[in-house]
């Protein structure tokens, strides 16, 4: 609970500061030649990296105010002694609406709200009992801010709050095998994902006038 509170507090602070940053857009000598049109964003969630979870995201703009974001993460670690297992295969999709007047503004930057869904399978164990999920699923609403720091780089901060459900089986290792001890279902309402992502903005060069 302490980690969730800390992440949420940092996220709120960044969102409170972002309007002041957003009020001073980057100026270029020739606006028609500045950045081109953003056609794709490739991302890496640094929080997942800290948790040793390889991940990638791709976002495609749809018009001026909409975009579609897809993500995938796949930590797959275990040891031969069957004492540690950290395995997760998860994918998700999110529809985003970018807020504010988008005229003359770079795509995929600024404030946004979204609707997301994700799911996957998992197997978690650390020197004792473990939990294996037949599946997990989560869906909810997100809010975030993407801060451009250069022509092709940005940082994205976002938080998703929604509903998560999973069916799991509990096991304990015994003589090179796994003994299933119980099973159940877990449901949760609250923050289900948080992101501090490094974003690579891929643009299409505009023709000079």
PDB file of C-alpha atoms in Angstrom:
ATOM      1  CA  UNK A   1       0.000   0.000   0.000  1.00  0.00           C
ATOM      2  CA  UNK A   2       2.906   2.364   0.789  1.00  0.00           C
ATOM      3  CA  UNK A   3       4.386   1.975  -2.706  1.00  0.00           C
ATOM      4  CA  UNK A   4       1.009   2.660  -4.360  1.00  0.00           C
ATOM      5  CA  UNK A   5       0.571   5.797  -2.222  1.00  0.00           C
ATOM      6  CA  UNK A   6       4.053   7.060  -3.121  1.00  0.00           C
ATOM      7  CA  UNK A   7       3.519   6.486  -6.866  1.00  0.00           C
ATOM      8  CA  UNK A   8       0.120   8.174  -6.738  1.00  0.00           C
ATOM      9  CA  UNK A   9       1.564  11.200  -4.865  1.00  0.00           C
ATOM     10  CA  UNK A  10       4.362  11.623  -7.427  1.00  0.00           C
ATOM     11  CA  UNK A  11       1.850  11.331 -10.282  1.00  0.00           C
ATOM     12  CA  UNK A  12      -0.443  14.009  -8.778  1.00  0.00           C
ATOM     13  CA  UNK A  13       2.526  16.352  -8.280  1.00  0.00           C
ATOM     14  CA  UNK A  14       3.633  15.941 -11.895  1.00  0.00           C
ATOM     15  CA  UNK A  15       0.109  16.606 -13.169  1.00  0.00           C
ATOM     16  CA  UNK A  16      -0.124  19.771 -11.051  1.00  0.00           C
ATOM     17  CA  UNK A  17       3.160  21.035 -12.472  1.00  0.00           C
ATOM     18  CA  UNK A  18       2.454  20.037 -16.085  1.00  0.00           C
ATOM     19  CA  UNK A  19       0.010  22.888 -16.958  1.00  0.00           C
ATOM     20  CA  UNK A  20       2.778  25.419 -16.204  1.00  0.00           C
ATOM     21  CA  UNK A  21       5.195  23.511 -18.397  1.00  0.00           C
ATOM     22  CA  UNK A  22       2.537  23.092 -21.045  1.00  0.00           C
ATOM     23  CA  UNK A  23       1.889  26.843 -21.147  1.00  0.00           C
ATOM     24  CA  UNK A  24       5.299  27.460 -22.696  1.00  0.00           C
ATOM     25  CA  UNK A  25       5.404  25.478 -25.943  1.00  0.00           C
ATOM     26  CA  UNK A  26       8.680  25.050 -27.789  1.00  0.00           C
ATOM     27  CA  UNK A  27       9.101  27.700 -30.457  1.00  0.00           C
ATOM     28  CA  UNK A  28      10.849  27.208 -33.770  1.00  0.00           C
ATOM     29  CA  UNK A  29      12.087  29.663 -36.334  1.00  0.00           C
ATOM     30  CA  UNK A  30       9.988  28.101 -39.023  1.00  0.00           C
ATOM     31  CA  UNK A  31       6.849  26.431 -37.663  1.00  0.00           C
ATOM     32  CA  UNK A  32       6.119  24.708 -40.976  1.00  0.00           C
ATOM     33  CA  UNK A  33       9.461  22.903 -40.876  1.00  0.00           C
ATOM     34  CA  UNK A  34       9.708  22.214 -37.144  1.00  0.00           C
ATOM     35  CA  UNK A  35       8.793  18.647 -36.378  1.00  0.00           C
ATOM     36  CA  UNK A  36       6.740  17.186 -39.186  1.00  0.00           C
ATOM     37  CA  UNK A  37       3.704  15.030 -38.565  1.00  0.00           C
ATOM     38  CA  UNK A  38       3.882  12.396 -35.832  1.00  0.00           C
ATOM     39  CA  UNK A  39       2.905   9.025 -37.286  1.00  0.00           C
ATOM     40  CA  UNK A  40       3.978   6.665 -34.499  1.00  0.00           C
ATOM     41  CA  UNK A  41       5.301   6.575 -30.934  1.00  0.00           C
ATOM     42  CA  UNK A  42       7.430   3.752 -29.518  1.00  0.00           C
ATOM     43  CA  UNK A  43       7.652   3.617 -25.708  1.00  0.00           C
ATOM     44  CA  UNK A  44       9.321   1.911 -22.791  1.00  0.00           C
ATOM     45  CA  UNK A  45       7.844   2.029 -19.283  1.00  0.00           C
ATOM     46  CA  UNK A  46      10.733   2.765 -16.917  1.00  0.00           C
ATOM     47  CA  UNK A  47       8.767   1.524 -13.883  1.00  0.00           C
ATOM     48  CA  UNK A  48       8.499  -1.928 -15.485  1.00  0.00           C
ATOM     49  CA  UNK A  49      12.225  -1.818 -16.229  1.00  0.00           C
ATOM     50  CA  UNK A  50      12.918  -1.247 -12.529  1.00  0.00           C
ATOM     51  CA  UNK A  51      10.750  -4.302 -11.838  1.00  0.00           C
ATOM     52  CA  UNK A  52      12.846  -6.321 -14.358  1.00  0.00           C
ATOM     53  CA  UNK A  53       9.894  -6.615 -16.732  1.00  0.00           C
ATOM     54  CA  UNK A  54      10.835  -6.138 -20.411  1.00  0.00           C
ATOM     55  CA  UNK A  55       8.124  -4.118 -22.119  1.00  0.00           C
ATOM     56  CA  UNK A  56       7.244  -2.161 -25.227  1.00  0.00           C
ATOM     57  CA  UNK A  57       4.372   0.095 -26.288  1.00  0.00           C
ATOM     58  CA  UNK A  58       3.262   1.450 -29.640  1.00  0.00           C
ATOM     59  CA  UNK A  59       0.853   4.354 -30.085  1.00  0.00           C
ATOM     60  CA  UNK A  60      -0.729   5.509 -33.341  1.00  0.00           C
ATOM     61  CA  UNK A  61      -2.516   8.881 -33.674  1.00  0.00           C
ATOM     62  CA  UNK A  62      -6.000   8.865 -35.213  1.00  0.00           C
ATOM     63  CA  UNK A  63      -6.844  12.363 -36.335  1.00  0.00           C
ATOM     64  CA  UNK A  64      -5.941  15.315 -34.127  1.00  0.00           C
ATOM     65  CA  UNK A  65      -7.459  14.249 -30.814  1.00  0.00           C
ATOM     66  CA  UNK A  66      -7.606  10.451 -30.767  1.00  0.00           C
ATOM     67  CA  UNK A  67      -4.982   7.730 -30.579  1.00  0.00           C
ATOM     68  CA  UNK A  68      -4.689   3.983 -30.024  1.00  0.00           C
ATOM     69  CA  UNK A  69      -2.034   2.579 -27.677  1.00  0.00           C
ATOM     70  CA  UNK A  70      -0.960  -1.086 -27.440  1.00  0.00           C
ATOM     71  CA  UNK A  71       1.435  -2.555 -24.875  1.00  0.00           C
ATOM     72  CA  UNK A  72       3.183  -5.842 -24.143  1.00  0.00           C
ATOM     73  CA  UNK A  73       5.315  -7.010 -21.207  1.00  0.00           C
ATOM     74  CA  UNK A  74       7.011 -10.356 -20.711  1.00  0.00           C
ATOM     75  CA  UNK A  75       9.265 -10.986 -17.706  1.00  0.00           C
ATOM     76  CA  UNK A  76      10.109 -14.685 -17.782  1.00  0.00           C
ATOM     77  CA  UNK A  77      12.595 -15.420 -15.020  1.00  0.00           C
ATOM     78  CA  UNK A  78      13.026 -18.589 -12.939  1.00  0.00           C
ATOM     79  CA  UNK A  79      15.782 -20.632 -11.288  1.00  0.00           C
ATOM     80  CA  UNK A  80      16.562 -24.324 -11.613  1.00  0.00           C
ATOM     81  CA  UNK A  81      15.951 -24.981  -7.901  1.00  0.00           C
ATOM     82  CA  UNK A  82      12.261 -24.064  -8.185  1.00  0.00           C
ATOM     83  CA  UNK A  83      12.616 -21.405  -5.483  1.00  0.00           C
ATOM     84  CA  UNK A  84      12.118 -18.263  -7.540  1.00  0.00           C
ATOM     85  CA  UNK A  85       9.725 -17.723 -10.428  1.00  0.00           C
ATOM     86  CA  UNK A  86       8.788 -14.392 -11.976  1.00  0.00           C
ATOM     87  CA  UNK A  87       6.835 -15.016 -15.166  1.00  0.00           C
ATOM     88  CA  UNK A  88       4.216 -12.827 -16.783  1.00  0.00           C
ATOM     89  CA  UNK A  89       2.832 -12.594 -20.295  1.00  0.00           C
ATOM     90  CA  UNK A  90       0.538  -9.590 -20.597  1.00  0.00           C
ATOM     91  CA  UNK A  91      -0.894  -7.405 -23.309  1.00  0.00           C
ATOM     92  CA  UNK A  92      -3.232  -4.440 -23.365  1.00  0.00           C
ATOM     93  CA  UNK A  93      -4.903  -1.837 -25.523  1.00  0.00           C
ATOM     94  CA  UNK A  94      -6.020   1.708 -24.753  1.00  0.00           C
ATOM     95  CA  UNK A  95      -8.073   4.306 -26.587  1.00  0.00           C
ATOM     96  CA  UNK A  96      -7.033   7.887 -25.787  1.00  0.00           C
ATOM     97  CA  UNK A  97      -8.597  11.308 -26.211  1.00  0.00           C
ATOM     98  CA  UNK A  98      -6.158  14.218 -26.156  1.00  0.00           C
ATOM     99  CA  UNK A  99      -7.475  17.292 -24.373  1.00  0.00           C
ATOM    100  CA  UNK A 100      -7.339  20.950 -25.326  1.00  0.00           C
ATOM    101  CA  UNK A 101      -7.044  22.809 -28.602  1.00  0.00           C
ATOM    102  CA  UNK A 102      -4.880  20.651 -30.855  1.00  0.00           C
ATOM    103  CA  UNK A 103      -4.484  23.205 -33.642  1.00  0.00           C
ATOM    104  CA  UNK A 104      -0.796  23.911 -34.134  1.00  0.00           C
ATOM    105  CA  UNK A 105       0.178  21.438 -31.406  1.00  0.00           C
ATOM    106  CA  UNK A 106       2.230  18.278 -31.766  1.00  0.00           C
ATOM    107  CA  UNK A 107       0.284  15.039 -31.772  1.00  0.00           C
ATOM    108  CA  UNK A 108       0.646  12.672 -28.812  1.00  0.00           C
ATOM    109  CA  UNK A 109       1.736  15.439 -26.432  1.00  0.00           C
ATOM    110  CA  UNK A 110      -0.159  17.162 -23.620  1.00  0.00           C
ATOM    111  CA  UNK A 111      -2.970  15.892 -21.400  1.00  0.00           C
ATOM    112  CA  UNK A 112      -5.130  12.867 -22.235  1.00  0.00           C
ATOM    113  CA  UNK A 113      -7.824  10.603 -20.831  1.00  0.00           C
ATOM    114  CA  UNK A 114      -8.232   6.998 -21.860  1.00  0.00           C
ATOM    115  CA  UNK A 115     -10.172   3.763 -21.646  1.00  0.00           C
ATOM    116  CA  UNK A 116      -8.039   0.613 -21.336  1.00  0.00           C
ATOM    117  CA  UNK A 117      -8.228  -3.166 -21.075  1.00  0.00           C
ATOM    118  CA  UNK A 118      -5.465  -5.717 -20.529  1.00  0.00           C
ATOM    119  CA  UNK A 119      -4.943  -9.324 -19.548  1.00  0.00           C
ATOM    120  CA  UNK A 120      -2.499 -12.207 -19.370  1.00  0.00           C
ATOM    121  CA  UNK A 121      -1.132 -15.170 -17.431  1.00  0.00           C
ATOM    122  CA  UNK A 122       1.409 -15.305 -14.615  1.00  0.00           C
ATOM    123  CA  UNK A 123       3.442 -17.466 -12.229  1.00  0.00           C
ATOM    124  CA  UNK A 124       4.951 -15.802  -9.126  1.00  0.00           C
ATOM    125  CA  UNK A 125       7.031 -17.546  -6.468  1.00  0.00           C
ATOM    126  CA  UNK A 126       9.753 -16.507  -4.031  1.00  0.00           C
ATOM    127  CA  UNK A 127      11.435 -19.128  -1.838  1.00  0.00           C
ATOM    128  CA  UNK A 128       8.277 -20.903  -0.783  1.00  0.00           C
ATOM    129  CA  UNK A 129       4.657 -20.937  -1.908  1.00  0.00           C
ATOM    130  CA  UNK A 130       3.806 -19.644  -5.359  1.00  0.00           C
ATOM    131  CA  UNK A 131       0.756 -18.443  -7.253  1.00  0.00           C
ATOM    132  CA  UNK A 132      -0.051 -19.363 -10.817  1.00  0.00           C
ATOM    133  CA  UNK A 133      -2.767 -17.475 -12.660  1.00  0.00           C
ATOM    134  CA  UNK A 134      -4.898 -19.113 -15.275  1.00  0.00           C
ATOM    135  CA  UNK A 135      -5.657 -15.583 -16.381  1.00  0.00           C
ATOM    136  CA  UNK A 136      -5.969 -12.041 -15.157  1.00  0.00           C
ATOM    137  CA  UNK A 137      -7.946  -9.196 -16.645  1.00  0.00           C
ATOM    138  CA  UNK A 138      -8.162  -5.480 -15.907  1.00  0.00           C
ATOM    139  CA  UNK A 139     -10.098  -2.560 -17.366  1.00  0.00           C
ATOM    140  CA  UNK A 140     -10.646   1.043 -16.409  1.00  0.00           C
ATOM    141  CA  UNK A 141      -9.971   4.704 -17.059  1.00  0.00           C
ATOM    142  CA  UNK A 142      -6.635   6.453 -17.350  1.00  0.00           C
ATOM    143  CA  UNK A 143      -5.319   9.988 -17.166  1.00  0.00           C
ATOM    144  CA  UNK A 144      -1.892  11.183 -18.164  1.00  0.00           C
ATOM    145  CA  UNK A 145       0.419  13.811 -19.546  1.00  0.00           C
ATOM    146  CA  UNK A 146       3.091  13.549 -22.247  1.00  0.00           C
ATOM    147  CA  UNK A 147       5.882  16.094 -21.944  1.00  0.00           C
ATOM    148  CA  UNK A 148       8.047  16.662 -25.058  1.00  0.00           C
ATOM    149  CA  UNK A 149      11.701  17.236 -24.201  1.00  0.00           C
ATOM    150  CA  UNK A 150      13.133  17.334 -27.736  1.00  0.00           C
ATOM    151  CA  UNK A 151      12.027  16.908 -31.339  1.00  0.00           C
ATOM    152  CA  UNK A 152      11.758  13.128 -31.099  1.00  0.00           C
ATOM    153  CA  UNK A 153      11.694  12.389 -27.355  1.00  0.00           C
ATOM    154  CA  UNK A 154       9.088  12.792 -24.628  1.00  0.00           C
ATOM    155  CA  UNK A 155       8.279  11.551 -21.149  1.00  0.00           C
ATOM    156  CA  UNK A 156       4.814  10.196 -20.437  1.00  0.00           C
ATOM    157  CA  UNK A 157       3.247  10.046 -16.971  1.00  0.00           C
ATOM    158  CA  UNK A 158      -0.038   8.189 -16.544  1.00  0.00           C
ATOM    159  CA  UNK A 159      -2.164   6.342 -14.021  1.00  0.00           C
ATOM    160  CA  UNK A 160      -4.949   3.822 -14.620  1.00  0.00           C
ATOM    161  CA  UNK A 161      -7.748   3.157 -12.135  1.00  0.00           C
ATOM    162  CA  UNK A 162     -10.206   0.347 -12.702  1.00  0.00           C
ATOM    163  CA  UNK A 163     -11.226  -3.235 -11.932  1.00  0.00           C
ATOM    164  CA  UNK A 164      -8.911  -6.276 -11.858  1.00  0.00           C
ATOM    165  CA  UNK A 165      -9.890  -9.913 -11.533  1.00  0.00           C
ATOM    166  CA  UNK A 166      -7.893 -13.142 -11.590  1.00  0.00           C
ATOM    167  CA  UNK A 167      -8.278 -16.856 -10.965  1.00  0.00           C
ATOM    168  CA  UNK A 168      -5.230 -18.460  -9.393  1.00  0.00           C
ATOM    169  CA  UNK A 169      -3.844 -21.688  -7.964  1.00  0.00           C
ATOM    170  CA  UNK A 170      -1.508 -21.757  -4.969  1.00  0.00           C
ATOM    171  CA  UNK A 171       1.321 -24.300  -4.924  1.00  0.00           C
ATOM    172  CA  UNK A 172       4.373 -25.350  -2.945  1.00  0.00           C
ATOM    173  CA  UNK A 173       7.506 -27.014  -4.375  1.00  0.00           C
ATOM    174  CA  UNK A 174       8.223 -30.558  -3.208  1.00  0.00           C
ATOM    175  CA  UNK A 175      10.995 -32.862  -4.473  1.00  0.00           C
ATOM    176  CA  UNK A 176      11.406 -31.252  -7.893  1.00  0.00           C
ATOM    177  CA  UNK A 177       7.629 -31.062  -8.360  1.00  0.00           C
ATOM    178  CA  UNK A 178       4.818 -28.643  -7.592  1.00  0.00           C
ATOM    179  CA  UNK A 179       2.042 -29.570  -5.166  1.00  0.00           C
ATOM    180  CA  UNK A 180      -1.205 -27.649  -5.643  1.00  0.00           C
ATOM    181  CA  UNK A 181      -2.587 -26.635  -2.265  1.00  0.00           C
ATOM    182  CA  UNK A 182      -5.541 -24.331  -2.988  1.00  0.00           C
ATOM    183  CA  UNK A 183      -7.236 -22.159  -5.589  1.00  0.00           C
ATOM    184  CA  UNK A 184      -9.360 -19.036  -5.605  1.00  0.00           C
ATOM    185  CA  UNK A 185     -10.357 -15.799  -7.256  1.00  0.00           C
ATOM    186  CA  UNK A 186      -9.126 -12.313  -6.421  1.00  0.00           C
ATOM    187  CA  UNK A 187     -10.905  -9.050  -7.301  1.00  0.00           C
ATOM    188  CA  UNK A 188      -9.613  -5.520  -6.857  1.00  0.00           C
ATOM    189  CA  UNK A 189     -10.844  -1.978  -7.557  1.00  0.00           C
ATOM    190  CA  UNK A 190      -8.287   0.818  -7.570  1.00  0.00           C
ATOM    191  CA  UNK A 191      -5.015   1.690  -9.352  1.00  0.00           C
ATOM    192  CA  UNK A 192      -4.133  -1.143 -11.724  1.00  0.00           C
ATOM    193  CA  UNK A 193      -1.254   0.439 -13.628  1.00  0.00           C
ATOM    194  CA  UNK A 194       1.195   3.334 -13.470  1.00  0.00           C
ATOM    195  CA  UNK A 195       3.621   4.579 -16.088  1.00  0.00           C
ATOM    196  CA  UNK A 196       6.658   6.759 -16.401  1.00  0.00           C
ATOM    197  CA  UNK A 197       7.607   6.069 -19.989  1.00  0.00           C
ATOM    198  CA  UNK A 198      10.333   7.182 -22.335  1.00  0.00           C
ATOM    199  CA  UNK A 199       8.718   7.980 -25.687  1.00  0.00           C
ATOM    200  CA  UNK A 200      10.321   8.048 -29.126  1.00  0.00           C
ATOM    201  CA  UNK A 201       8.207  10.138 -31.508  1.00  0.00           C
ATOM    202  CA  UNK A 202       8.537   9.078 -35.126  1.00  0.00           C
ATOM    203  CA  UNK A 203       7.601  11.798 -37.585  1.00  0.00           C
ATOM    204  CA  UNK A 204       7.004  12.195 -41.281  1.00  0.00           C
ATOM    205  CA  UNK A 205       8.921  15.083 -42.758  1.00  0.00           C
ATOM    206  CA  UNK A 206       6.745  17.869 -44.117  1.00  0.00           C
ATOM    207  CA  UNK A 207       7.396  19.383 -47.496  1.00  0.00           C
ATOM    208  CA  UNK A 208       8.927  22.822 -47.404  1.00  0.00           C
ATOM    209  CA  UNK A 209       6.826  25.702 -48.641  1.00  0.00           C
TER     210      UNK A 209
END
